[in-house]
Coordinates of C-alpha atoms and ligand atoms in Angstrom, one line a residue:
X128 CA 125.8 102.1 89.8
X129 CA 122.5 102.3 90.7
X130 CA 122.3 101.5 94.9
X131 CA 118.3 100.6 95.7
X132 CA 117.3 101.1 99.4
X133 CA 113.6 99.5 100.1
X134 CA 111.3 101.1 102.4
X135 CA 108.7 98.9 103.7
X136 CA 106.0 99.5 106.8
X137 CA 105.0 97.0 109.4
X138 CA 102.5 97.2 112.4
X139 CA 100.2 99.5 111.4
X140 CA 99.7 101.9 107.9
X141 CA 99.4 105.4 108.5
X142 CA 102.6 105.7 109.9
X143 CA 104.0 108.4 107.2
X144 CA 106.1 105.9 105.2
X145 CA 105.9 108.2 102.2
X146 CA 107.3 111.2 104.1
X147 CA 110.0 109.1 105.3
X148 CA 111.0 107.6 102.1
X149 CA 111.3 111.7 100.8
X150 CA 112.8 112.6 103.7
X151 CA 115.3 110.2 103.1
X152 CA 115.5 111.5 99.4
X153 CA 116.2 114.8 100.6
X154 CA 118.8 114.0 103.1
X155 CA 121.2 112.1 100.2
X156 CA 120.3 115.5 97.6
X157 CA 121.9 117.4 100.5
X158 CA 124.7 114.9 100.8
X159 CA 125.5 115.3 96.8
X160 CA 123.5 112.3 95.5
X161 CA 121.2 112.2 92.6
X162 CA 117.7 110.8 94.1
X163 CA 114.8 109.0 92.2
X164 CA 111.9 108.3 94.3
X165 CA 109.2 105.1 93.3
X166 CA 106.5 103.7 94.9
X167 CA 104.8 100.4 94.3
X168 CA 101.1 100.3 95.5
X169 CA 99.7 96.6 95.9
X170 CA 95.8 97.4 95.5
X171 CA 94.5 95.9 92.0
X172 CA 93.5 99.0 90.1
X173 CA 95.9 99.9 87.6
X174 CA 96.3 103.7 89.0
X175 CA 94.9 105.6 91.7
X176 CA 92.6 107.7 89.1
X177 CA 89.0 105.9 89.3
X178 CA 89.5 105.6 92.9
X179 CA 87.7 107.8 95.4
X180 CA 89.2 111.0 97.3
X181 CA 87.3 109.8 100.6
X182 CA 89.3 106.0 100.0
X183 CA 92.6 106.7 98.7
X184 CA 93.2 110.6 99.4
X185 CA 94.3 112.9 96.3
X186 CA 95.1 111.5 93.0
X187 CA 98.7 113.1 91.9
X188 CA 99.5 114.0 88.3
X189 CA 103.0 114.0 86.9
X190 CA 103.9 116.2 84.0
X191 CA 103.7 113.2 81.5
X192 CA 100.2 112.4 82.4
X193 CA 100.0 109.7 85.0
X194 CA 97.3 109.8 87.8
X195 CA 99.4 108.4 90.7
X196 CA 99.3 108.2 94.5
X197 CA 99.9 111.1 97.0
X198 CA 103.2 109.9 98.1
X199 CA 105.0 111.1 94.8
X200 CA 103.8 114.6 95.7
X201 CA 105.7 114.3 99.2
X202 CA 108.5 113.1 96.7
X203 CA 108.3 116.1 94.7
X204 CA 107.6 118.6 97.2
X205 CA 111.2 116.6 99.3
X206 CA 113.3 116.4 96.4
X207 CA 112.4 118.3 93.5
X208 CA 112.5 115.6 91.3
X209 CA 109.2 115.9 88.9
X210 CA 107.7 112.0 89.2
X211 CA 107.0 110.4 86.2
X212 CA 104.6 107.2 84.6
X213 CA 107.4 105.1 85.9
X214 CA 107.5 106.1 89.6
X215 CA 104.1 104.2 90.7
X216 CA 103.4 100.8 89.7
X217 CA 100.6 98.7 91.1
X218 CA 99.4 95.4 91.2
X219 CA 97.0 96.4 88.4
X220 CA 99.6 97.9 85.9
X221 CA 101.4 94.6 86.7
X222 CA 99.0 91.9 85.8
X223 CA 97.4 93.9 83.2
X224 CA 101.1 94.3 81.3
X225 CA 101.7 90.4 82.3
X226 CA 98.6 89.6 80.8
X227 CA 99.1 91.3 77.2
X228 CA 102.2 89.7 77.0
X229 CA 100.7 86.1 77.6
X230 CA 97.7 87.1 74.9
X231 CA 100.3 88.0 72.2
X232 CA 102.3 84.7 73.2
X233 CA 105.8 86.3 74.8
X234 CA 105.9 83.5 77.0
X235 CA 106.0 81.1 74.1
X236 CA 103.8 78.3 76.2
X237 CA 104.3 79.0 79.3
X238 CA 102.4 78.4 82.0
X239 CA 102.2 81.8 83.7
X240 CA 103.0 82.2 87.6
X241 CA 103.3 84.1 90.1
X242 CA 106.7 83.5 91.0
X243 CA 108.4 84.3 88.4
X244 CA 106.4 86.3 85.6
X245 CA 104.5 88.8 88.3
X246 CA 107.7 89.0 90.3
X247 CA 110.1 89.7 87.0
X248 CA 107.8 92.4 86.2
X249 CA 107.6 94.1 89.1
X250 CA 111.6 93.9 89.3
X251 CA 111.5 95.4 85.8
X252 CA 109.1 98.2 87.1
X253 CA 111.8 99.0 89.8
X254 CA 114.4 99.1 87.8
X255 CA 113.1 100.8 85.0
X256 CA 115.1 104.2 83.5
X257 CA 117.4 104.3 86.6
X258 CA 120.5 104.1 85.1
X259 CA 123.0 107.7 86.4
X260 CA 120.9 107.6 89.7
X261 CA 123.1 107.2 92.8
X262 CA 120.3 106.2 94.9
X263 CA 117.1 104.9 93.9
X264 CA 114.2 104.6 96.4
X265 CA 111.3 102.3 96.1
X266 CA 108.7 102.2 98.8
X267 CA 106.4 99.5 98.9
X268 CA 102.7 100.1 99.8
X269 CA 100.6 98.5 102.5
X270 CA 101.6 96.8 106.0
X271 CA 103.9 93.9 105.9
X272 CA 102.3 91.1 106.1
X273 CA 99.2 91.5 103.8
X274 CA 98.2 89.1 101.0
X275 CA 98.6 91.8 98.2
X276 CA 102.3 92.7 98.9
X277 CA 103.6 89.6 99.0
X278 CA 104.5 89.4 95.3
X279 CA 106.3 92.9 96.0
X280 CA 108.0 91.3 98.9
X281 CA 109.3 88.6 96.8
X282 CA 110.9 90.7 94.2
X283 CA 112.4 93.3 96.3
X284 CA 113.6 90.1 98.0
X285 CA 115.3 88.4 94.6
X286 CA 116.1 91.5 93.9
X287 CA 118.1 92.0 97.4
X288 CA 119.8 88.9 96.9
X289 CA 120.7 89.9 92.9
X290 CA 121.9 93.1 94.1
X291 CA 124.0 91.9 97.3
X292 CA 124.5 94.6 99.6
X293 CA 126.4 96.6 97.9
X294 CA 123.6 97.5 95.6
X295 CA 120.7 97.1 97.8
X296 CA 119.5 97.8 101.1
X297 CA 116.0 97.4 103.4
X298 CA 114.9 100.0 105.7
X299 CA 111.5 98.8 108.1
X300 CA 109.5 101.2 109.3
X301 CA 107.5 100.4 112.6
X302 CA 105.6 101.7 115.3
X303 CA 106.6 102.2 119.0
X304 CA 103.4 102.9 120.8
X305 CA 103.7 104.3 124.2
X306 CA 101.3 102.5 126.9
X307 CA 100.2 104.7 129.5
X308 CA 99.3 102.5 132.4
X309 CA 102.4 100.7 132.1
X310 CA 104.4 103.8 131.6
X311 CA 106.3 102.1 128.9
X312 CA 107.1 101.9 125.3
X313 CA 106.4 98.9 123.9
X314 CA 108.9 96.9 121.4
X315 CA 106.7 93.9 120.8
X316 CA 104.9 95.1 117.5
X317 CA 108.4 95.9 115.8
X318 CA 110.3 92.2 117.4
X319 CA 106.9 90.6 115.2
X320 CA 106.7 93.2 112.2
X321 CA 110.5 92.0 111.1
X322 CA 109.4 88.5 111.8
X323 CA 107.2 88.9 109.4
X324 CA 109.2 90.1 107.1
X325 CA 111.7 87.5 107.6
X326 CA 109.4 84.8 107.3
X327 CA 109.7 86.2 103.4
X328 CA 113.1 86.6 103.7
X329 CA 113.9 90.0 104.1
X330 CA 116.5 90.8 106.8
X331 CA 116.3 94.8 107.3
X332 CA 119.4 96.7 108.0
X333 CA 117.7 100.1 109.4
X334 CA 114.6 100.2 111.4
X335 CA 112.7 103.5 111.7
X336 CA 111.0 103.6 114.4
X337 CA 108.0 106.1 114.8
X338 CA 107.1 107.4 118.5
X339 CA 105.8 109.8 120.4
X340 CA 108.6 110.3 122.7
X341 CA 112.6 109.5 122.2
X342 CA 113.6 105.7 122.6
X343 CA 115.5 105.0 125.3
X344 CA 119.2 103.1 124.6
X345 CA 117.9 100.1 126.5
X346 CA 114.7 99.8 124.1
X347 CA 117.1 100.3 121.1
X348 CA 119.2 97.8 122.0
X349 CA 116.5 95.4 123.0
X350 CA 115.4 95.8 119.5
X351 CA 118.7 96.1 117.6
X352 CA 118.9 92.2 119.6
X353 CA 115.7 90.9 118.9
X354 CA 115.6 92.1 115.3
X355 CA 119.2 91.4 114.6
X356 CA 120.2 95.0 113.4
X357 CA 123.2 97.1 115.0
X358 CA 122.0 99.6 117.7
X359 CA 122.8 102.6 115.6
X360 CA 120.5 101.1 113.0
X361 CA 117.8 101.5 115.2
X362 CA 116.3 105.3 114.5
X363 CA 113.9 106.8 116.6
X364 CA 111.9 108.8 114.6
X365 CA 109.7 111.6 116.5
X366 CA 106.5 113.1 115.5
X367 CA 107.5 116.7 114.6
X368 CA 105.7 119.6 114.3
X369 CA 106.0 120.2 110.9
X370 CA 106.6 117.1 108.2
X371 CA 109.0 119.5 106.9
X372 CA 111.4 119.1 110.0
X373 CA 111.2 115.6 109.4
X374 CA 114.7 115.3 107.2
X375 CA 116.4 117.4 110.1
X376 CA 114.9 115.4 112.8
X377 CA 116.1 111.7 110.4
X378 CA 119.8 113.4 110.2
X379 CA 119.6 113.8 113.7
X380 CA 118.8 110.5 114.4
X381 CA 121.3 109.2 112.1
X382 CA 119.3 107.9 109.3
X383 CA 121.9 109.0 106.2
X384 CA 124.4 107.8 107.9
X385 CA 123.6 104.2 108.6
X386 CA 122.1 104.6 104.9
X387 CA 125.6 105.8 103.7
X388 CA 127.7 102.9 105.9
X389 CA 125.7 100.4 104.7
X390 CA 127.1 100.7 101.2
X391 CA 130.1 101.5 102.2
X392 CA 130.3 105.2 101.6
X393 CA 132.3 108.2 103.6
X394 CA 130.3 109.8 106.2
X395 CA 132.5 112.4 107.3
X396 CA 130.9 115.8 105.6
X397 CA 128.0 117.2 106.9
X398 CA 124.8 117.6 104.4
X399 CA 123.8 120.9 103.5
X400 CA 120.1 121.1 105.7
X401 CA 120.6 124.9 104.9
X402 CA 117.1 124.6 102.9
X403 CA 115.2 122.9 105.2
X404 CA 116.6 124.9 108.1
X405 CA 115.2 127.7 106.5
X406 CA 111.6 126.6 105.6
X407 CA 111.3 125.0 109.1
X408 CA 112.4 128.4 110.5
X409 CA 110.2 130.3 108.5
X410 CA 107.7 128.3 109.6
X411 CA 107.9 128.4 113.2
X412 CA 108.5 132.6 113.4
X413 CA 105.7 133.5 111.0
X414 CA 105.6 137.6 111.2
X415 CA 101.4 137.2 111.3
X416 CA 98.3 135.7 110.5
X417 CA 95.7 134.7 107.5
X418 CA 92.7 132.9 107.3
X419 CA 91.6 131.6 103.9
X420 CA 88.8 129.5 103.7
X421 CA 88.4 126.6 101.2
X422 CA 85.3 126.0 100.0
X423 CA 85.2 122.0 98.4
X424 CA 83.7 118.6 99.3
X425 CA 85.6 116.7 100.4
X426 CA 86.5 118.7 103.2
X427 CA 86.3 116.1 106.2
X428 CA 89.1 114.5 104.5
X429 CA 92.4 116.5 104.5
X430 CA 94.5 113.8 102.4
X431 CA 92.2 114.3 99.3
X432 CA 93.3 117.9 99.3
X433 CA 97.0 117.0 100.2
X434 CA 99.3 119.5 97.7
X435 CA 96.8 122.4 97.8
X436 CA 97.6 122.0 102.0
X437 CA 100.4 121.9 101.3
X438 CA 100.7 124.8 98.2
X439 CA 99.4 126.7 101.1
X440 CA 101.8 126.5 103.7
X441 CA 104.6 127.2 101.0
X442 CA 102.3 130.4 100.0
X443 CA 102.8 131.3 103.9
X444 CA 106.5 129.9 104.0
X445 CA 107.0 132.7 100.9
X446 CA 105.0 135.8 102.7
X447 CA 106.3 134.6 106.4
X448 CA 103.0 134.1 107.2
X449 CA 100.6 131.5 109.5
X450 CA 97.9 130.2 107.1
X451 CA 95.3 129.5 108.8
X452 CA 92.7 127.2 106.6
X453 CA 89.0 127.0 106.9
X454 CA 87.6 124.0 105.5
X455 CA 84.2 124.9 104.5
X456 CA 81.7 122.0 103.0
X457 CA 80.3 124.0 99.9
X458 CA 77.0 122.8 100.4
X459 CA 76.5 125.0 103.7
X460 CA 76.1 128.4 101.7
X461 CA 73.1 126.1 100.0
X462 CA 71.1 127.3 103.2
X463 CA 70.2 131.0 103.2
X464 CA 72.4 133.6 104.8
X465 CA 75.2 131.5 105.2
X466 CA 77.2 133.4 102.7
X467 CA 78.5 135.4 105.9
X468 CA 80.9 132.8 107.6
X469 CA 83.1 134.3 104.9
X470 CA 83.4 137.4 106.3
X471 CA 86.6 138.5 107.8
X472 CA 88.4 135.8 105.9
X473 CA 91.3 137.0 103.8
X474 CA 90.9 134.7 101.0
X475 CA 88.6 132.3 99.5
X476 CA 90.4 129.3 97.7
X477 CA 87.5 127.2 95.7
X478 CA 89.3 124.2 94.7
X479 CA 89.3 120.8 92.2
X480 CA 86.4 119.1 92.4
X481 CA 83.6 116.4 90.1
X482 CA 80.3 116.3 90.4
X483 CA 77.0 118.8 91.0
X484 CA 77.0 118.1 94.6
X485 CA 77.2 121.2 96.9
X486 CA 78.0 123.6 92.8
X487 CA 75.7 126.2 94.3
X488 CA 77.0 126.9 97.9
X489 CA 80.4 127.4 95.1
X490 CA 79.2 129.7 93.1
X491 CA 78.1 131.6 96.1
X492 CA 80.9 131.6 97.7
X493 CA 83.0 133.2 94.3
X494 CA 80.3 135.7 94.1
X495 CA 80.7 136.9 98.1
X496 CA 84.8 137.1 96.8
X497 CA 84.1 139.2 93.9
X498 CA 81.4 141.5 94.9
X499 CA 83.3 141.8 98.3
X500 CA 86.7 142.2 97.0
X501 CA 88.1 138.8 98.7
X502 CA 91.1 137.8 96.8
X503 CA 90.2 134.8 94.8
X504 CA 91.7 131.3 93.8
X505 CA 90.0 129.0 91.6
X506 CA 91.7 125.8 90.8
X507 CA 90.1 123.5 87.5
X508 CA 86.4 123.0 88.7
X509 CA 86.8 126.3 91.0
X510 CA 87.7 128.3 87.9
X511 CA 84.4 126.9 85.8
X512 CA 82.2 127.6 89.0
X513 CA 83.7 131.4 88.5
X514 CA 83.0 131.3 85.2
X515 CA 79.4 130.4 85.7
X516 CA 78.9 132.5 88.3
X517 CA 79.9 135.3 85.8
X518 CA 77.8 134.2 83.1
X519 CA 74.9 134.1 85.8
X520 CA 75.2 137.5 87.5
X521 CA 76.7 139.5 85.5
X522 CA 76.4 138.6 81.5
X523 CA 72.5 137.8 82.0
X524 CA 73.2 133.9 80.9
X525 CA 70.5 132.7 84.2
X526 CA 70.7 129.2 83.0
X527 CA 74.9 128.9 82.6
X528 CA 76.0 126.0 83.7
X529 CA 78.5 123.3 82.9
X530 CA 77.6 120.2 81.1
X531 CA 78.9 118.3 83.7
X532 CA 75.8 118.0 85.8
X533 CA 73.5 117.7 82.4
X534 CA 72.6 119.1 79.3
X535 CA 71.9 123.0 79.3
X536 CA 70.8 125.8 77.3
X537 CA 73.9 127.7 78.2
X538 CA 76.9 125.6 78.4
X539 CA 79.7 127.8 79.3
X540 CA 81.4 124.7 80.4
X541 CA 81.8 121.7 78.3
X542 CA 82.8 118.6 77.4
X543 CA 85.7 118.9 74.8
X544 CA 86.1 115.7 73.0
X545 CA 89.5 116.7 71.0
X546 CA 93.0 118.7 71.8
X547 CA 95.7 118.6 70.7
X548 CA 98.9 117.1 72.3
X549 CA 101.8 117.8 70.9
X550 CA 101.5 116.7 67.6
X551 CA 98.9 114.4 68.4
X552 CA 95.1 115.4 68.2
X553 CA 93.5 113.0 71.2
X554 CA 90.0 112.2 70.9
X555 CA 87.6 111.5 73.3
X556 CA 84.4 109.5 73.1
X557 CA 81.6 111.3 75.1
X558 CA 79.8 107.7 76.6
X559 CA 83.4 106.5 76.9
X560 CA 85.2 105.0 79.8
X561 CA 85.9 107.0 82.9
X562 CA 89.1 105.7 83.5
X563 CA 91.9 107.7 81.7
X564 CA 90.1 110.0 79.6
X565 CA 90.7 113.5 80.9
X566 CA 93.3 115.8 79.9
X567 CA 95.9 115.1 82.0
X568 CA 99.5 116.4 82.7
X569 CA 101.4 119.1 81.9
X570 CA 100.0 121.4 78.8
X571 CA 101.1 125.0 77.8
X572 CA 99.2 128.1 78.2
X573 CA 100.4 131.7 76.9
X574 CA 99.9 134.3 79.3
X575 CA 98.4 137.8 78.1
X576 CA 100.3 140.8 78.1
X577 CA 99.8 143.1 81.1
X578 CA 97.7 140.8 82.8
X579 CA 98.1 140.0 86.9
X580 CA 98.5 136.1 85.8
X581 CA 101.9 137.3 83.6
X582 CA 102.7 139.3 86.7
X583 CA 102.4 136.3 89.1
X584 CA 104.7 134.4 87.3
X585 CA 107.2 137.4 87.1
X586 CA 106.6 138.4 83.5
X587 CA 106.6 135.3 81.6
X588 CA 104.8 134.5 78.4
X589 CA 104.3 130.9 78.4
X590 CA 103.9 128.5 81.3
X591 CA 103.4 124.7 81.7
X592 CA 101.2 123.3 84.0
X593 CA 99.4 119.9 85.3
X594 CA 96.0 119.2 84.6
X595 CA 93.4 116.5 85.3
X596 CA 89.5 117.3 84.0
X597 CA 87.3 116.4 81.4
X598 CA 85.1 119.8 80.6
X599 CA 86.6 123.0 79.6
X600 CA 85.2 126.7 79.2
X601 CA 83.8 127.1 76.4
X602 CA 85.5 129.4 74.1
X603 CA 82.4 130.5 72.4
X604 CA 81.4 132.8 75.5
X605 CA 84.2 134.7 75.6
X606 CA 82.8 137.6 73.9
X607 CA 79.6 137.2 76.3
X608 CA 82.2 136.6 79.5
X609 CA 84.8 139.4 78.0
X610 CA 82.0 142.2 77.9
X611 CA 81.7 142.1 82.0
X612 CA 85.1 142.5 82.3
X613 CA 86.2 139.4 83.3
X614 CA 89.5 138.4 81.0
X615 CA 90.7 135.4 79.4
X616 CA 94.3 136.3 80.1
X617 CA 95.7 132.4 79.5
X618 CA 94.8 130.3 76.4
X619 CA 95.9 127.3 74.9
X620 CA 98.6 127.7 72.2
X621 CA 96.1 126.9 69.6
X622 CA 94.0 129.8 70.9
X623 CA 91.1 127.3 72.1
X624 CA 91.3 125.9 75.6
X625 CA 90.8 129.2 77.9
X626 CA 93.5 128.2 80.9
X627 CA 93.3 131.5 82.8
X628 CA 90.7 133.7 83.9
X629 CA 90.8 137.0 86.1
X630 CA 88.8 140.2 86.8
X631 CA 91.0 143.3 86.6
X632 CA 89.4 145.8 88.9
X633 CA 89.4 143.3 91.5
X634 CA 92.6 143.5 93.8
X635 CA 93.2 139.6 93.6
X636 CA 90.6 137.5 91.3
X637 CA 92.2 134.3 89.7
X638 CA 90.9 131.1 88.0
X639 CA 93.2 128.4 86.8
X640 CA 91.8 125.4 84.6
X641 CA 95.4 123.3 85.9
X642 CA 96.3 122.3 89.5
X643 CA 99.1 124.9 90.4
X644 CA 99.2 122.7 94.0
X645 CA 100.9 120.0 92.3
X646 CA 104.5 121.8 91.5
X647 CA 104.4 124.1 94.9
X648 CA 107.5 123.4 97.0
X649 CA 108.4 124.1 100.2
X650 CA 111.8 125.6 99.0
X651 CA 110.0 127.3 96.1
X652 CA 106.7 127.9 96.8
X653 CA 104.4 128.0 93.5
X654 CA 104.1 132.0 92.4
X655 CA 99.9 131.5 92.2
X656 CA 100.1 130.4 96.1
X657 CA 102.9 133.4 96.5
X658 CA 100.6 135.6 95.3
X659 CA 97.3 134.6 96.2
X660 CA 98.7 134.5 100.0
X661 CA 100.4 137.8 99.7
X662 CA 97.0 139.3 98.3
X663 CA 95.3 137.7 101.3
X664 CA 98.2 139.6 103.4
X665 CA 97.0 142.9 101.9
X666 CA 93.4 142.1 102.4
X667 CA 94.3 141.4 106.0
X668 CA 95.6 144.7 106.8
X669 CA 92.1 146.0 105.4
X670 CA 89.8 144.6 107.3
Ligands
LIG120 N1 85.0 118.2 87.2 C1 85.7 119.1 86.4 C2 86.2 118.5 85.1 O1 86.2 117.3 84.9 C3 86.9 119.7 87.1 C4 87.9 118.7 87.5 C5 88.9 119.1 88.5 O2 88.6 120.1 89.3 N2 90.0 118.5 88.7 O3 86.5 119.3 84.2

């Protein structure tokens, strides 16, 4: 039987309710449990995928396609688990499903509510494809009391009562805040965030609570009384230095435990934290130092380049090194003699990106890493700016670009209106709609023989990996790209879709047309973050 547990935030968002809810995924893996790990987002689009880096943070794609929210990457990067379609739902998919259904006349005359059409589909949603999962964990998006989650309230809540305790369970999480002229941490916000929540009906049966210093007994107790929870059920839950310490830092606290007790399940063995033991102490003796700048955007706001931060530190966790990032907005090495705040840095990482905005200060920045020998990582749009940059300087194309920003007499990037997927051809229109018409999830490439790329990935000849863009180089410069000794050393199956570009002769030169970021874990760090760190380890013993 499938047991749910409900994770829902009150007092303020931002609180890390994603990271909690993977924590928690993590600390019933190392208890023996099979995990799956959902989250329901109550904002009207029907996925995160037209929405902006700067509002909503980085769009994650699953293997089979779906652009979701950056919470199922914490999932992932916690448990393992790869996400799927099925693991976000929001109020968009919901109505827009509901809706098709009343046009082709399921409801058979109906009138169609809230309560219960919305609220059965969004039950359906939760409990879709769980069946053989021990534990099944569905955050819900947003602060307790908004307007938007209270359908999502709702269900969990019929759900809860369909369920009984046996099968479900609610954990709150709240803040603490510490006032400093009264010296005091303050349970107030928590006593009215579960009032809330009750006034839906939800009774929780764990409260996280997040602080910035440990909860006394007497403030636990005063809120295990006001909130009508058992004083063990109230978990402090510290800021740590590393989000990977959080599921040692919840098992300390007791968080499994009262998870396990409250359906009824032995407690007595230990979990094995072995693996996070190990990441967290990897972490905190690193053996020495790199600095890799990344040259993007959106570079004021972290969350929009959440797995690549994260691919990162695994990189580090896998060389035992610090990485030390500098966020650099593209757009400076516009200005002239700029290009030299690279120097001294030990890699340049040019990553994802849309739009012409700041394209220049990229291509810049890939020529100071070839010319200078600075290993290289380009991810999807940082692979077509190397490209270009190529075709520029050193195949005599001046006027490459990509046909992203324009039409253009050399499009060495383009816009590719079919491919092939499986054994389907998709088609794209080029006016069409924005939403939902790149190449998305995961795709094959075949790696060439003797190449680094086939090294990276310890010898393989074929790989799978995530992708989310709309242009593509374009195969027809290969010859032209090919004769400066830049190589196409991964393709597309069918031989069209170059995947992989590098520059032998170069010590560390890399451009990948996927998003290696989003299938980096902490406990086994992606080999293209492996490597490019390791590279950058090498080039920091040069200079
Ligand atoms: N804008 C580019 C494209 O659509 C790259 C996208 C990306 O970097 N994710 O092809």
């Amino acid at each position: 039987m499938t047991r749910f547990v409900f994770v829902t935030g009150g007092v303020v968002s931002s609180l890390g309710k994603g990271i909690a809810t993977a924590a928690l995924g993590a600390l019933l893996q190392a208890r023996g449990y099979s995990v799956r790990l959902r989250k329901l987002d109550p904002y009207l689009n029907v996925d995160p995928g037209t929405m902006s880096p700067y509002q909503h943070g980085e769009v994650y794609v699953t293997d089979d396609g779906a652009e979701t929210d950056l919470d199922l990457g914490h999932y992932e990067r916690f448990t393992g688990v790869p996400a799927t379609r099925a693991d976000n739902a929001t109020t968009g998919r919901i109505y827009s499903e509901v809706i098709a259904r009343e046009r082709r006349g399921d409801y058979l005359g109906a009138t169609v509510q809230v309560i219960p059409h919305i609220t059965d589909a969004i039950k359906e949603a939760i409990v879709r494809d769980t069946q053989g999962i021990e534990f099944a964990l569905i955050e819900i998006g947003g602060t307790v009391g908004d307007i938007e989650s209270l359908p999502f309230l709702e269900a969990i809540r019929q759900l809860g009562n369909e369920l009984g305790p046996a099968g479900a369970m609610f954990i709150h999480l709240t803040l603490v805040p510490y006032i400093p002229s009264a010296g005091e941490l303050k349970t107030k916000p928590t006593q009215h965030s579960v009032k809330e929540l009750l006034s839906v009906g939800i009774q929780p049966h764990v409260l996280l609570c997040r602080s910035n210093r440990p909860i006394p007994a007497a403030e636990r107790r005063k809120i295990a009384l006001f909130c009508n929870v058992g004083p063990d059920a109230v978990i402090s839950a510290l800021d740590v230095d590393t989000i990977y310490a959080v599921p040692l830092s919840y098992h300390a606290e007791g968080l499994d435990r009262e998870v396990l007790r409250h359906f009824g399940l032995a407690t007595g063995h230990a979990p094995d934290l072995s693996r996070w033991r190990r990441i967290v102490g990897a972490m905190r003796a690193p053996e020495g130092a790199v600095r890799i700048a990344v040259v993007g955007k959106y570079t004021n706001l972290l969350d929009s380049y959440k797995s690549l931060a994260e691919a990162l530190v695994h990189g580090g966790i896998a060389n035992r090194v610090n990485v030390e990032l500098d966020w650099v907005d593209s757009q400076v090495f516009e200005q002239p003699d700029t290009v030299a705040r690279l120097e001294g840095v030990h890699g340049i990482l040019v990553p994802g990106g849309f739009g012409e905005r700041g394209t220049e200060g990229k291509i810049a920045a890939v020529q100071f890493a070839r010319e200078r020998q600075v290993p290289f990582l380009g991810i999807c749009f940082g692979m077509q700016m190397a490209v270009i940059e190529v075709a520029r300087n050193l195949a005599g194309l001046a006027d490459a670009s990509s046909t992203e920003f324009g039409p253009c007499a050399n499009p060495v990037v383009g816009l590719l209106t079919e491919w092939a997927h499986g054994n389907e051809v998709e088609r794209r229109a080029a006016g069409g709609n924005l939403g939902g018409t790149m190449r998305l999830g995961a795709y094959p490439a075949l790696l060439a023989d003797g190449s680094l790329i086939q090294s990276v990935y310890g010898g393989k000849q074929q790989i799978s990996e995530r992708h989310r863009h709309r242009y593509e180089v374009n195969i027809h410069y290969r010859d032209a790209l090919e004769a400066t000794g830049l190589r196409v050393s991964g393709i597309s199956p069918d031989g069209v879709l170059p995947e992989i570009i590098e520059y032998p002769g170069h010590p560390w030169f890399i451009g990948v047309q996927y998003h290696p970021e989003l299938k980096s874990k902490p406990f086994a760090p992606h080999p293209l973050f492996r490597g490019f760190i390791g590279a950058a380890v090498a080039q920091a013993r040069l200079v």
